PDB file of C-alpha atoms in Angstrom:
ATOM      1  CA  UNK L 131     137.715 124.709  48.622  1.00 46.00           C
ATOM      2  CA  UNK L 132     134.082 124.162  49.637  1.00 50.00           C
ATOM      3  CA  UNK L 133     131.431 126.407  49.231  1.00 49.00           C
ATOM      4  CA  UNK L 134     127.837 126.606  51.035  1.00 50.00           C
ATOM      5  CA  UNK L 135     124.972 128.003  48.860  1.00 48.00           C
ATOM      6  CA  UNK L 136     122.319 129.676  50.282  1.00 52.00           C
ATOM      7  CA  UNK L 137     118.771 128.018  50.331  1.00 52.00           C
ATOM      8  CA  UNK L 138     117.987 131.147  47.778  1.00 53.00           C
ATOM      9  CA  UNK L 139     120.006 129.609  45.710  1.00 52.00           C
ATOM     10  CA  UNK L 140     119.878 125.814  45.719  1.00 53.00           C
ATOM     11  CA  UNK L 141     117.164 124.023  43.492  1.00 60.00           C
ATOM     12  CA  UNK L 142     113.960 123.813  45.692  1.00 66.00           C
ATOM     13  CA  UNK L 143     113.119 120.076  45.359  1.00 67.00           C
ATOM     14  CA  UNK L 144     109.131 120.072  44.207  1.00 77.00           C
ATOM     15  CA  UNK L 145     107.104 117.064  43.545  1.00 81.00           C
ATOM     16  CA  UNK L 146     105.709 116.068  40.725  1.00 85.00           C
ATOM     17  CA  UNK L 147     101.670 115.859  39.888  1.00 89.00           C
ATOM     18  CA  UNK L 148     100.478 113.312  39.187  1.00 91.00           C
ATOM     19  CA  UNK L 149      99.414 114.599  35.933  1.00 92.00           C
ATOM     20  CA  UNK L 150     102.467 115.472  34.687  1.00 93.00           C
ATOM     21  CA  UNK L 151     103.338 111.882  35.912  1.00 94.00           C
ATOM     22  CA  UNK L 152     100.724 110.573  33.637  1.00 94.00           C
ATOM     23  CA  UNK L 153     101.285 112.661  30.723  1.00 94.00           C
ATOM     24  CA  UNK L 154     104.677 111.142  30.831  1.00 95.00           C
ATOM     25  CA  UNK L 155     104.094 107.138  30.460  1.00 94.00           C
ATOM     26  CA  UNK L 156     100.796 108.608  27.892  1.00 95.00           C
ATOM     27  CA  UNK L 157     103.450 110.135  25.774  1.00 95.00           C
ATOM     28  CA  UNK L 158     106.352 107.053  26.326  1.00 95.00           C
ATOM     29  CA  UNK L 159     103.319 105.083  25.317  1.00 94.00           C
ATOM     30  CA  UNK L 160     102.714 106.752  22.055  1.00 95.00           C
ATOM     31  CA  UNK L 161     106.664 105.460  21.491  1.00 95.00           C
ATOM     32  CA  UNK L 162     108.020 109.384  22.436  1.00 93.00           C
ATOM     33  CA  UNK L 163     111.719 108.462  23.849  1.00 94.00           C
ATOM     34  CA  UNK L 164     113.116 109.995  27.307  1.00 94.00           C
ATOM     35  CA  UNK L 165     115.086 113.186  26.015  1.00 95.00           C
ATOM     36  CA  UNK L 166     112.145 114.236  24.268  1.00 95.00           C
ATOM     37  CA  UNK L 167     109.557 114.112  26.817  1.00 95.00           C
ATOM     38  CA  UNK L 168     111.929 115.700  29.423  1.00 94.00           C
ATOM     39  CA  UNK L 169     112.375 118.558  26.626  1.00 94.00           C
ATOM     40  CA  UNK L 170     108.216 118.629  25.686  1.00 93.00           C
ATOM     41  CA  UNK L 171     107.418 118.943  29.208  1.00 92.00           C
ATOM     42  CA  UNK L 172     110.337 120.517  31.083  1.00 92.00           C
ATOM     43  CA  UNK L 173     111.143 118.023  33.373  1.00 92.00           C
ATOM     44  CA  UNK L 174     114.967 116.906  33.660  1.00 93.00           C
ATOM     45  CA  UNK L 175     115.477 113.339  31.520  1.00 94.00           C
ATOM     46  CA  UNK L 176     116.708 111.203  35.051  1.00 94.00           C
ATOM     47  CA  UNK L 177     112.950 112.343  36.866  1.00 93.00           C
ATOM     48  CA  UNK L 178     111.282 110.845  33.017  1.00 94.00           C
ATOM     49  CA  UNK L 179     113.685 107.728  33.367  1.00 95.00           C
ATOM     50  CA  UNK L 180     112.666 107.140  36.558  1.00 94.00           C
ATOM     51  CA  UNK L 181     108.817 107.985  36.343  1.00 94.00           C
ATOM     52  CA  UNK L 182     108.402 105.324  33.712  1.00 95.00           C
ATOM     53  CA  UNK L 183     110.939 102.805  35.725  1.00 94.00           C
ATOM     54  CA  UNK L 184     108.050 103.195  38.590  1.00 92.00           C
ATOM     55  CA  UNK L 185     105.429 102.615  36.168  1.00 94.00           C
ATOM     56  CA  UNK L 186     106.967  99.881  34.557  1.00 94.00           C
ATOM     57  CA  UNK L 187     107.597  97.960  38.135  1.00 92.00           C
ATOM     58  CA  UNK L 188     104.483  98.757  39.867  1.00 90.00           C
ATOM     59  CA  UNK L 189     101.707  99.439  37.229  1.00 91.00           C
ATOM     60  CA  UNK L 190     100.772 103.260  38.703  1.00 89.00           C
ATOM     61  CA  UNK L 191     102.452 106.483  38.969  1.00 89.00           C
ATOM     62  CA  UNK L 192     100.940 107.267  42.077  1.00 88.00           C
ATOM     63  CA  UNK L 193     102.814 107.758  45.315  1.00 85.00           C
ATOM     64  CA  UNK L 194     104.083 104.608  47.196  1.00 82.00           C
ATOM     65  CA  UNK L 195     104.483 104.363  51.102  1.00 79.00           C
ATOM     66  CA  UNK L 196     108.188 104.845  51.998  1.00 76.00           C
ATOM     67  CA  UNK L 197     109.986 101.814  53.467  1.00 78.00           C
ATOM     68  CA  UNK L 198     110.088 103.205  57.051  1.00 78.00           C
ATOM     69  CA  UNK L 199     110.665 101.172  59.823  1.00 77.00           C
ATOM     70  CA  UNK L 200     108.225  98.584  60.146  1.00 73.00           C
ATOM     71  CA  UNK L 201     105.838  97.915  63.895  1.00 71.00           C
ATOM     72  CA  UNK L 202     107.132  95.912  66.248  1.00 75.00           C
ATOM     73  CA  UNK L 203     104.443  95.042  68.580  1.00 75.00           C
ATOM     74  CA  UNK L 204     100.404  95.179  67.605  1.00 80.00           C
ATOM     75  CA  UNK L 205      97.691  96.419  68.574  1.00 84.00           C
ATOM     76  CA  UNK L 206      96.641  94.616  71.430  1.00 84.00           C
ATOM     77  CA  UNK L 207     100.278  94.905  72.682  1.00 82.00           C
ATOM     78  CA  UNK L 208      99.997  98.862  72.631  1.00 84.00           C
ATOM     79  CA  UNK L 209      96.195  98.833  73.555  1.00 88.00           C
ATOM     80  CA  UNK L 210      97.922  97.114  76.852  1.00 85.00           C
ATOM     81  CA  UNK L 211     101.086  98.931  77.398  1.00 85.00           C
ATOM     82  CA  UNK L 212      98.974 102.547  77.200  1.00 88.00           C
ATOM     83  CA  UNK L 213      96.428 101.071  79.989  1.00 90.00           C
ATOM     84  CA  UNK L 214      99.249  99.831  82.193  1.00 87.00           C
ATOM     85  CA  UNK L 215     101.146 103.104  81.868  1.00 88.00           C
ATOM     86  CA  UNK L 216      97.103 104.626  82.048  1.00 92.00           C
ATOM     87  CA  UNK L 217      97.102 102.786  85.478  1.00 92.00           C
ATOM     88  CA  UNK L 218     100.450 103.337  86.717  1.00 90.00           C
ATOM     89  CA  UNK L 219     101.637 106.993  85.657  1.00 88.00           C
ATOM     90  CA  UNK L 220     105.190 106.771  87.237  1.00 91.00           C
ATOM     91  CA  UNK L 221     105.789 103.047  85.541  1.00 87.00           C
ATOM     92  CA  UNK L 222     109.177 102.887  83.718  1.00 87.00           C
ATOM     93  CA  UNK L 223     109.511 101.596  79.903  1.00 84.00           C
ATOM     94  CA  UNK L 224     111.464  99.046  81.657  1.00 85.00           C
ATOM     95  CA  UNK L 225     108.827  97.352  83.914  1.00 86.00           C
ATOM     96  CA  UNK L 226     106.291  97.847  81.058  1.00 83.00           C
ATOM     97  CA  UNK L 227     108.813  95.686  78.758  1.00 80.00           C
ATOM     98  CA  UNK L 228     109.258  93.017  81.675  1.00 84.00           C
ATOM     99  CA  UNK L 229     105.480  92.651  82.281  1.00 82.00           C
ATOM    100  CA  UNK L 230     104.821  92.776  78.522  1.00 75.00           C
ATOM    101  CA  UNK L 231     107.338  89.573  78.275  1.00 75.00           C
ATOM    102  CA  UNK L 232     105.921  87.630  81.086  1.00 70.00           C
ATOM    103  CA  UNK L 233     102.097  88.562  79.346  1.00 68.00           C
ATOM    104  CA  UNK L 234     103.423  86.933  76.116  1.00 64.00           C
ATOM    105  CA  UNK L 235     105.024  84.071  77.531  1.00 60.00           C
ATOM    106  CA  UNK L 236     101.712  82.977  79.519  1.00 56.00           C
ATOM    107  CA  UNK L 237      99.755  83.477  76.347  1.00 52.00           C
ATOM    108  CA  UNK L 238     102.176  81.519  74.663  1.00 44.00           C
ATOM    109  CA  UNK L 239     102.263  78.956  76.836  1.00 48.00           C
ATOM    110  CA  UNK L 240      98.405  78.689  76.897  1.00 46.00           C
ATOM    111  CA  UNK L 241      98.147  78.741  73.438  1.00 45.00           C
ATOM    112  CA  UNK L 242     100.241  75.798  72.568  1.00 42.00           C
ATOM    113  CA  UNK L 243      98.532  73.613  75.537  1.00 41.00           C
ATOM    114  CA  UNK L 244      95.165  74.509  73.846  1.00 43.00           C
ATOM    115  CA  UNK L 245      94.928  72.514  71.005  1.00 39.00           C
TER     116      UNK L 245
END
């Protein structure tokens, strides 16, 4: 049988200072093990595991950038495709991609003749 829980009752996901974050590797540090850290400062054992796995691979506790998707044009690509589309209100994405392709092919082609 499955059950829904109210958002009342789920566990509200929080995140954690960065203090507490710190006090953790200090007191991992000062040779303190995983259960008893999570028991000294309330926090469940996995989140101390994990907190000092961070530390361990990147050398901070502070928050990294997600891994998101990445860009796929640059700047001077959007610069461009906002002033055409600036120019042109009623342009389609379409057009904008074909006249962005032809742009970069005539750069590219200039570019490799220019030595």
């Amino acid at each position: 049988m499955c059950t829904t829980l109210n958002m009342d009752q789920r566990k509200q996901r929080r995140e954690m200072t960065e203090e507490i974050r710190k006090k953790i590797i200090d007191k991992h540090g000062k040779g303190k093990g995983c259960k008893t850290i999570s028991k000294l400062l309330d926090v469940p054992v996995t989140t101390v595991a994990n907190i000092i796995k961070k530390f361990k691979v990147h050398g901070s506790v502070a928050n990294l950038p997600g891994c998101g998707r990445k860009r796929n044009i640059n700047l001077r690509l959007k610069r461009r495709t906002v002033r055409m589309a600036e120019k042109e209100p009623r342009i389609t994405a379409k057009e904008i991609q074909a006249e962005s392709k032809v742009k970069a092919r005539q750069f590219l082609i200039a570019s490799s003749v220019a030595f």
